[in-house]
Tab-separated table of C-alpha atoms in Angstrom:
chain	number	residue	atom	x	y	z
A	1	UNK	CA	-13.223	24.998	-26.356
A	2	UNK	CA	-15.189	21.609	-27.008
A	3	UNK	CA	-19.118	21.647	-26.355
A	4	UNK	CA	-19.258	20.816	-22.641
A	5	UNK	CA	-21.322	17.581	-22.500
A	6	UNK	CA	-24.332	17.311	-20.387
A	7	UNK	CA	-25.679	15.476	-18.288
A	8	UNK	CA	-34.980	-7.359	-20.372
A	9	UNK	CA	-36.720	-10.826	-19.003
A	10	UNK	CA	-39.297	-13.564	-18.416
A	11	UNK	CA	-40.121	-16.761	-16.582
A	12	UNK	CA	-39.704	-19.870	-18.540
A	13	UNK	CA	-41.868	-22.674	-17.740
A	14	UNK	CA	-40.375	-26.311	-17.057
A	15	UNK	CA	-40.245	-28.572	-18.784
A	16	UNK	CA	-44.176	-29.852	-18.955
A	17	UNK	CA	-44.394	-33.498	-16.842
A	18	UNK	CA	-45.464	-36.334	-18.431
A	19	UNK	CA	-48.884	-37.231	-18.120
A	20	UNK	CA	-49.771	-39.352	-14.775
A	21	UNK	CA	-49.640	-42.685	-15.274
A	22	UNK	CA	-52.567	-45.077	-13.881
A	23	UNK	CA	-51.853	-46.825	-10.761
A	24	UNK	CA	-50.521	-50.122	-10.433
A	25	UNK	CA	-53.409	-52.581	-11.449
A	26	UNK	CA	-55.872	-49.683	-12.487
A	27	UNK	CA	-57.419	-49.353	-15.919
A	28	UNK	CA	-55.806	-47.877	-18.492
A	29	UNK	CA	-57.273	-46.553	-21.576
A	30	UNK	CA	-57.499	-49.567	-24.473
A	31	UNK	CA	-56.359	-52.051	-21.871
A	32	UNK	CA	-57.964	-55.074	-22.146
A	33	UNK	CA	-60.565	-56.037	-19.346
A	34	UNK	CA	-59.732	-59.374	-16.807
A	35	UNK	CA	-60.923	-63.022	-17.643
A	36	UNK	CA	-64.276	-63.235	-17.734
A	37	UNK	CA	-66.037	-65.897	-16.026
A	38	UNK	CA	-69.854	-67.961	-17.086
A	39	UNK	CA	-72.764	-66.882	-15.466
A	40	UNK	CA	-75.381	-69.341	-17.370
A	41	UNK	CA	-75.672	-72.742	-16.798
A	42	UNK	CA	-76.972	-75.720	-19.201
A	43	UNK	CA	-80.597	-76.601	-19.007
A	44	UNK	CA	-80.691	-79.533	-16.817
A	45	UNK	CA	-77.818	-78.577	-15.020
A	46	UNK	CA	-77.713	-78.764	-11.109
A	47	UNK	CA	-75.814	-75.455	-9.761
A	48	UNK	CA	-75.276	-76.623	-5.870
A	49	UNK	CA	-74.564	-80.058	-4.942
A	50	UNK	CA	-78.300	-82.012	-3.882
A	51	UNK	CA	-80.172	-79.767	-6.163
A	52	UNK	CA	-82.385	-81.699	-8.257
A	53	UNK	CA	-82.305	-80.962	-12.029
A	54	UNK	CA	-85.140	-78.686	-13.572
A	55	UNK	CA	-86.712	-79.707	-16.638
A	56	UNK	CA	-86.425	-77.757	-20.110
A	57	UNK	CA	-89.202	-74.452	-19.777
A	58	UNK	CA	-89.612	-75.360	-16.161
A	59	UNK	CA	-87.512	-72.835	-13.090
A	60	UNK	CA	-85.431	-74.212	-10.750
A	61	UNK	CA	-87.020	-72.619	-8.072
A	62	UNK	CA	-90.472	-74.334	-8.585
A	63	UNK	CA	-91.694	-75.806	-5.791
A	64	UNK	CA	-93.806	-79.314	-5.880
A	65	UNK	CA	-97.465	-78.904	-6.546
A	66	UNK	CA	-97.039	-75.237	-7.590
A	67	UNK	CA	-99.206	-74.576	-10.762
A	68	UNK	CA	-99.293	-71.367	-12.246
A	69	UNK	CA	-101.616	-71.707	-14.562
A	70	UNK	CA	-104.275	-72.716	-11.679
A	71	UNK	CA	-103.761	-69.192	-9.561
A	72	UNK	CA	-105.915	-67.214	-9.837
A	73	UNK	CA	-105.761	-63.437	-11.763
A	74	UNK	CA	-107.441	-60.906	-9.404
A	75	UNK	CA	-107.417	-57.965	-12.612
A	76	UNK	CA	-109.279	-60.837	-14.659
A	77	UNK	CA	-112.671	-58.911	-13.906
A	78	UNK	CA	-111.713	-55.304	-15.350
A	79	UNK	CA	-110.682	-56.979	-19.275
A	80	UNK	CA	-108.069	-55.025	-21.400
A	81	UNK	CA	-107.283	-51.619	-21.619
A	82	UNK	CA	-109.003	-49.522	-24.111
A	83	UNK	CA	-106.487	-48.411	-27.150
A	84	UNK	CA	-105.884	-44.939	-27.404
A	85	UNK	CA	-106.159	-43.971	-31.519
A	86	UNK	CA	-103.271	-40.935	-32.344
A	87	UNK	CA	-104.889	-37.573	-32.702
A	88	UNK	CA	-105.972	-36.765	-36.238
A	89	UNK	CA	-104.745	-33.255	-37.557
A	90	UNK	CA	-108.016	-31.629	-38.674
A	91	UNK	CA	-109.481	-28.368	-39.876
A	92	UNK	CA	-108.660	-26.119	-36.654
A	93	UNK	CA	-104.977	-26.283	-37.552
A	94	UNK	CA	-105.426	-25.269	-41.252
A	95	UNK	CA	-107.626	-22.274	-39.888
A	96	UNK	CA	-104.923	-21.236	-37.682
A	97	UNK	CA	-102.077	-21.157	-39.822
A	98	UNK	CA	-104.634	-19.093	-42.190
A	99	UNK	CA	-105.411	-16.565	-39.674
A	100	UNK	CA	-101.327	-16.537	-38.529
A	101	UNK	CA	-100.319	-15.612	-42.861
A	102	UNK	CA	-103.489	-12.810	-42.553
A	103	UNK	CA	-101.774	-11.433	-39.505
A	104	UNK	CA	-98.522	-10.807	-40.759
A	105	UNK	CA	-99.528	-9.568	-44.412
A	106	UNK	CA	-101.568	-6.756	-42.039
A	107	UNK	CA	-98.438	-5.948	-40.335
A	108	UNK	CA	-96.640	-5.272	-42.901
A	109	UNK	CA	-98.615	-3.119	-44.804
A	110	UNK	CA	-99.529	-1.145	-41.915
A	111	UNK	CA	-95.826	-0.511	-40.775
A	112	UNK	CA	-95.310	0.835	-44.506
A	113	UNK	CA	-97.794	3.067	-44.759
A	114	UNK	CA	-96.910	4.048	-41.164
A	115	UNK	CA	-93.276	4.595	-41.115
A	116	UNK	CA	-93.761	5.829	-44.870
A	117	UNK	CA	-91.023	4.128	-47.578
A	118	UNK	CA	-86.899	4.111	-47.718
A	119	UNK	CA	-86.611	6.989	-49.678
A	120	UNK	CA	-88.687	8.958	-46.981
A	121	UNK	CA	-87.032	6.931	-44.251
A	122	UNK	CA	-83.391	8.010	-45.610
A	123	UNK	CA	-84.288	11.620	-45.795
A	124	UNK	CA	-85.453	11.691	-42.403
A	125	UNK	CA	-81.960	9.660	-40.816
A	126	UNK	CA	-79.778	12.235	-42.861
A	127	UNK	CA	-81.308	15.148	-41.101
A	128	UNK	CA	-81.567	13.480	-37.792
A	129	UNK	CA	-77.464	12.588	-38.297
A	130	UNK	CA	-76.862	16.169	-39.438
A	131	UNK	CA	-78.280	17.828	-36.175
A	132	UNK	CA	-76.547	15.446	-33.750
A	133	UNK	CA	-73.254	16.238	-35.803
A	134	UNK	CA	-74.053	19.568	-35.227
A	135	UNK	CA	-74.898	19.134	-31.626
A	136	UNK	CA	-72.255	16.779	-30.594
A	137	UNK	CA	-69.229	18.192	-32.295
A	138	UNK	CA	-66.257	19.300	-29.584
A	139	UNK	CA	-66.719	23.435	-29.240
A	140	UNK	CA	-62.859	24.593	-30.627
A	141	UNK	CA	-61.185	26.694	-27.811
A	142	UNK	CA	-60.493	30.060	-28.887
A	143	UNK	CA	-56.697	30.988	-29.090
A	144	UNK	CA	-56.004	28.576	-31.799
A	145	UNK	CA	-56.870	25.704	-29.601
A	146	UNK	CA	-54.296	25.758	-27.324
A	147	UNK	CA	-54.568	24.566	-23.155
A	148	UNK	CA	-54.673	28.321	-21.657
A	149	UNK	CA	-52.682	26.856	-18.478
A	150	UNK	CA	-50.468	25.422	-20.651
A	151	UNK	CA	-46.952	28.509	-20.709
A	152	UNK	CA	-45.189	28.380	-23.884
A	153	UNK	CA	-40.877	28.095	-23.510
A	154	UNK	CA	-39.455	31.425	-23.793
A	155	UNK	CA	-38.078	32.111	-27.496
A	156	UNK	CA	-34.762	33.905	-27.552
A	157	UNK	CA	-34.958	37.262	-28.575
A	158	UNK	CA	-32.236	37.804	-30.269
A	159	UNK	CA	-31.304	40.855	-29.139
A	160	UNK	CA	-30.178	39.956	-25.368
A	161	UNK	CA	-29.936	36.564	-23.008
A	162	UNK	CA	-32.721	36.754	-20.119
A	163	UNK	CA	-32.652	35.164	-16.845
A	164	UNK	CA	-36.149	35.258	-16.027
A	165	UNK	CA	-36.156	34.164	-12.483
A	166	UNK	CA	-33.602	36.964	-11.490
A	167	UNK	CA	-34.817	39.719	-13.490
A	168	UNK	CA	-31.418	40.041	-15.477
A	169	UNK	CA	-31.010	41.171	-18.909
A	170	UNK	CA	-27.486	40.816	-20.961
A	171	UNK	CA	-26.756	42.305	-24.068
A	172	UNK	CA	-25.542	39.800	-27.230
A	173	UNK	CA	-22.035	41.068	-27.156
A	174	UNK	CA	-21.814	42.216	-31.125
A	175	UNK	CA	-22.393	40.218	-34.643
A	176	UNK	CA	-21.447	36.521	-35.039
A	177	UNK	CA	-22.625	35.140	-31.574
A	178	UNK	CA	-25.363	32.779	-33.214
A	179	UNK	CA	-28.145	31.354	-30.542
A	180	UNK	CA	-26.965	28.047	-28.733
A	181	UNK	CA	-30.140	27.396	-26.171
A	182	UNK	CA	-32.289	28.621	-23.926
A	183	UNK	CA	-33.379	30.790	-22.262
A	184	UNK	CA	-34.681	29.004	-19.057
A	185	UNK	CA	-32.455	25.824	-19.001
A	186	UNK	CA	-30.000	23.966	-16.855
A	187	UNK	CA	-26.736	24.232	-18.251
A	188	UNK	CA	-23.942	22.936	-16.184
A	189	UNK	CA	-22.636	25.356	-13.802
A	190	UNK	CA	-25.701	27.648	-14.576
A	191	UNK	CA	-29.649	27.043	-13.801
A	192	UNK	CA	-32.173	29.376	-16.024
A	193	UNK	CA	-29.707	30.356	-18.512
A	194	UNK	CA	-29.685	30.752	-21.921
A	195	UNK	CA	-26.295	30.418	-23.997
A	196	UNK	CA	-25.040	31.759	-27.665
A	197	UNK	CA	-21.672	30.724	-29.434
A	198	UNK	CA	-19.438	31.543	-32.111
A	199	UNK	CA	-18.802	28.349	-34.600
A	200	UNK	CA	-15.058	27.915	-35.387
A	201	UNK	CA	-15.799	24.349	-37.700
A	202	UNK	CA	-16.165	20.951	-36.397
A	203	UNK	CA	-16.517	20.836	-32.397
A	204	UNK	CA	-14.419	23.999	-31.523
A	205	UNK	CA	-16.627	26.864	-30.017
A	206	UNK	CA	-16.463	30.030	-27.943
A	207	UNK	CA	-19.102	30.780	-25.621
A	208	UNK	CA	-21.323	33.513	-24.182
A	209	UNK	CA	-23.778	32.302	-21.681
A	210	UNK	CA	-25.839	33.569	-19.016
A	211	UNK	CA	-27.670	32.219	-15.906
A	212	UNK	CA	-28.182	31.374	-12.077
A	213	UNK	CA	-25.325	29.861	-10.296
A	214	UNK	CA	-26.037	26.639	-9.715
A	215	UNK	CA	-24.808	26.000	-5.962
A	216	UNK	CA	-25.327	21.846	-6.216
A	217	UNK	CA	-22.037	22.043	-9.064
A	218	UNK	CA	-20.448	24.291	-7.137
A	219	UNK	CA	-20.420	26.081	-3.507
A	220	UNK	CA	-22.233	29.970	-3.851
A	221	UNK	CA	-21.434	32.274	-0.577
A	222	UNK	CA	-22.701	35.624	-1.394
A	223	UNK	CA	-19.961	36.630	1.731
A	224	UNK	CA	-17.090	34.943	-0.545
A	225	UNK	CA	-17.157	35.351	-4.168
A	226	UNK	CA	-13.534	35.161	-4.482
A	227	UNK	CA	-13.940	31.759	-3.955
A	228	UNK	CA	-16.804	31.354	-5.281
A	229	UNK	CA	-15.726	32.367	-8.482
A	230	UNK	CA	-12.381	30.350	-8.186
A	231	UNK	CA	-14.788	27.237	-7.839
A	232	UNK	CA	-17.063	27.830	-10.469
A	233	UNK	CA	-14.167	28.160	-12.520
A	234	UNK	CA	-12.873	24.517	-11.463
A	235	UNK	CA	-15.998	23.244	-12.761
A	236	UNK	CA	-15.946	25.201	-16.077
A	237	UNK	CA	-12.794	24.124	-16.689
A	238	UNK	CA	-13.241	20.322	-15.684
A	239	UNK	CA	-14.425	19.142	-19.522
A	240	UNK	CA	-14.118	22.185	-21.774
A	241	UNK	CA	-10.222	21.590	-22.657
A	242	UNK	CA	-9.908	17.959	-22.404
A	243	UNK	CA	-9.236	17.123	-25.999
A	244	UNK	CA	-6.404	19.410	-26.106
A	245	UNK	CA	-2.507	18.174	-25.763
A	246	UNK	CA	0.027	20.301	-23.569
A	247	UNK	CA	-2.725	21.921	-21.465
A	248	UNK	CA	-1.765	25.212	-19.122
A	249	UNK	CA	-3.797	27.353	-17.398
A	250	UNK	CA	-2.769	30.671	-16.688
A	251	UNK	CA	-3.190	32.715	-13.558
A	252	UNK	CA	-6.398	33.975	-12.520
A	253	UNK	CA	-6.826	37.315	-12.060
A	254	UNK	CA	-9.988	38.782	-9.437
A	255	UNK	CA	-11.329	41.923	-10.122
A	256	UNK	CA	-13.932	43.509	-7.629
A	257	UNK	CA	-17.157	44.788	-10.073
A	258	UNK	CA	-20.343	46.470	-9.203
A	259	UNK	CA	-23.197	45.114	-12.104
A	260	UNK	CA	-26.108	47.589	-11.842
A	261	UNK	CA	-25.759	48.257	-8.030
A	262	UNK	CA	-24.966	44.973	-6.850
A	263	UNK	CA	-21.284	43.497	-5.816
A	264	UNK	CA	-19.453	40.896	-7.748
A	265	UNK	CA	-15.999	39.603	-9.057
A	266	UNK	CA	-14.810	38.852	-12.294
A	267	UNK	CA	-12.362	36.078	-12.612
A	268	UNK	CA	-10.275	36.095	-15.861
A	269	UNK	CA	-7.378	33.813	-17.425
A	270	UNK	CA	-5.912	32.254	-20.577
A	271	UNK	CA	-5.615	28.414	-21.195
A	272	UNK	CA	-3.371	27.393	-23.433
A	273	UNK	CA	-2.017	23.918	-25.277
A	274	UNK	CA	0.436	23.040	-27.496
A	275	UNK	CA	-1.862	21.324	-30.380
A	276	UNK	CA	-5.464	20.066	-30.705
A	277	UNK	CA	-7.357	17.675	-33.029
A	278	UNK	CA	-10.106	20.133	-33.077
A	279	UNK	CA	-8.877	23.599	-34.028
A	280	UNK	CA	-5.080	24.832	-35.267
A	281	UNK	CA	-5.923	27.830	-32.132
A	282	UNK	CA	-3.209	27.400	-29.316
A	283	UNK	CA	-5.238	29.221	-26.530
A	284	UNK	CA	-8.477	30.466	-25.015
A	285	UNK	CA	-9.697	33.413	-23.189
A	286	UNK	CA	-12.083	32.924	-20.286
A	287	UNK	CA	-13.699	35.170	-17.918
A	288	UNK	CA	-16.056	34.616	-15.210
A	289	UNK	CA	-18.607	36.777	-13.432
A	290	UNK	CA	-20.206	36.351	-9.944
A	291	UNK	CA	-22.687	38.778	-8.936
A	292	UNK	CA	-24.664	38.530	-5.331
A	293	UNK	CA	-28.060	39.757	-6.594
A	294	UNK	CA	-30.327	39.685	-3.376
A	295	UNK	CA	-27.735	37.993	-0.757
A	296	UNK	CA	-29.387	34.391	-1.745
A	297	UNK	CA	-29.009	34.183	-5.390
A	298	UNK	CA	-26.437	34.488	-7.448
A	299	UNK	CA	-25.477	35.845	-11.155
A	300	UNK	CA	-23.534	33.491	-12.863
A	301	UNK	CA	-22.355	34.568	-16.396
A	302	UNK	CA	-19.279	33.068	-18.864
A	303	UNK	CA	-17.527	34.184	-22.150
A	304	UNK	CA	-14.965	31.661	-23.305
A	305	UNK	CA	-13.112	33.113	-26.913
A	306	UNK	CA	-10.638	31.269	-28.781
A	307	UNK	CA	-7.884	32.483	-30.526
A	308	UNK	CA	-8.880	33.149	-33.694
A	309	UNK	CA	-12.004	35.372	-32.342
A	310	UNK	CA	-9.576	37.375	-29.709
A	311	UNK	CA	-10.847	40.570	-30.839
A	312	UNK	CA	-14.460	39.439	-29.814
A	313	UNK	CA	-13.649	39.080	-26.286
A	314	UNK	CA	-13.679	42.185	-24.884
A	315	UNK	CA	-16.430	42.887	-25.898
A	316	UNK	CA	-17.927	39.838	-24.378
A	317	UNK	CA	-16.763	41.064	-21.163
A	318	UNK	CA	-18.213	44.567	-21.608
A	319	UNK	CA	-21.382	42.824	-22.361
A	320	UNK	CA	-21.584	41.072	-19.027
A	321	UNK	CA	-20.646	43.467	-16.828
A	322	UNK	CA	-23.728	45.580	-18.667
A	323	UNK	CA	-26.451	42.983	-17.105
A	324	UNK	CA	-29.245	44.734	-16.239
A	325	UNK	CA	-30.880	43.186	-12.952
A	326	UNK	CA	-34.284	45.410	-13.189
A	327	UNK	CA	-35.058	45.141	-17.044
A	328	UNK	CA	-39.138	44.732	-17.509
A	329	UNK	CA	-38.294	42.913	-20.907
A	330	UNK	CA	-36.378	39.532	-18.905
């Protein structure tokens, strides 16, 4: 058989709208101004009609008999205003810039002798920047510094396939049968299974795998596992042959089995073709075993052997029906 196969954009802007004109009339940016119009008027010159004309240095709102120079000045008595002279920078701001210079050169030879010189200084940083190291470094966890709630996947053992959640342990049915996956993975028609094949070049494998039937591929009743089996089978066989020419599947046979106390049936049948791209074989063994472990959960297990391993698969069968259902080691 074949390996069964498993299971951009952004808003663009529009176009950007030309700027907003000015309104009708309005000012626009280097836009000349309106006509101007004169304001001044010749010396001399009458501006309303009847007005008479002033004479040059004289306003032409004077009124007749009006002499300015006769009123009189009522601030006359109090003279000019005394002339403020600009302050003159003197000796008081030389002695303060003196006693600012004094100051600092104190400063700074007290903060030397104080906080003591670089070399000291360094020293001192190094051994502060050692003990905060020390202090602030993460603590390691013990166990190599892995998350204690964090479970490890299961390794295969290489000695048996385990199906942890029912307690089941099968034997590897002899040498050759190389590890595949697992255990503890969804595979298809199984859930919590673990799988090993034999390698007959290019794509062409047999199988040997192990696991819980998976009733949402196809329907489990623990009351029916004649049909159970028969549908389990419909789903095994749905991709594993379909690069084969001149497919034909045999008859299945049902054979009541009891695996370590518990009822089941093994299903078993030959497909057969008349050529492949993938292997010169010409047909397949299959069996299938249903076991009702607790009257909720079923067993599911599957050896598939081509033709050029035939001698392999009764032993594959053996192994199966040798599941142990209360092993301590699954």
């Amino acid at each position: 058989m074949t390996y069964p196969p498993q299971d951009p954009a952004g808003g663009q802007y529009g176009q950007s709208q030309p700027g907003a004109q000015p309104p009708a009339g309005g000012y626009a940016p280097g836009q000349a101004g309106g006509e101007s119009y004169p304001t001044s008027h010749l010396p001399g010159q009458p501006q309303y009609p009847g007005q008479p004309e002033s004479q040059p240095g004289q306003s032409p709102y004077a009124q007749p008999g009006y002499d300015p120079a006769g009123y009189p000045n009522p601030y006359a008595q109090y003279g000019a205003p005394p002339v403020q002279e600009p302050a003159k920078s003197g000796a008081g701001t030389t002695i303060l810039v003196i006693g600012v210079v004094l100051l600092m050169i104190i400063g700074g030879v007290a903060g030397y002798f104080l906080l003591g010189d670089d070399k000291d200084t360094g020293e001192l940083n190094a051994g502060n920047d050692s003990t905060t190291s020390e202090s602030t470094a993460p603590e390691e966890e013990e166990g190599g510094g892995e998350d204690p709630d964090e479970e490890s996947a299961p390794a295969p053992s290489g000695t048996h396939l385990a199906v942890a959640s029912l307690g089941s342990v099968t034997p590897i049915p002899g040498e050759g049968w190389t590890w595949m996956y697992g255990p503890g993975e969804p595979y298809g028609l199984m859930n919590d299974s673990e799988g090993y094949l034999l390698s007959h070049g290019g794509d062409w494998i047999s199988y040997f795998g192990v696991g819980v039937f998976n009733g949402a591929a196809a329907p489990y009743d623990p009351t029916d596992l004649n049909t159970t089996v028969a549908g389990a089978a419909e789903v095994w066989l749905a991709d594993g042959f379909d690069t084969v020419e001149g497919y034909q599947q045999g008859e299945i046979t049902y054979t009541a089995v009891e695996v370590d106390g518990r009822p089941g049936v093994l299903a078993e049948w030959r497909n057969a073709w008349t050529s492949s791209p993938d292997t010169a074989d010409l047909y397949e063994d299959t069996a299938v075993l249903v076991v009702d472990v607790d009257g909720v959960n079923g067993f599911v297990g599957i050896a598939s052997v081509s033709q050029s391993a035939e001698t392999m698969y009764a032993p594959a069968v053996e192994a199966l029906l040798a599941t142990d259902f209360d092993a301590e080691t699954a």
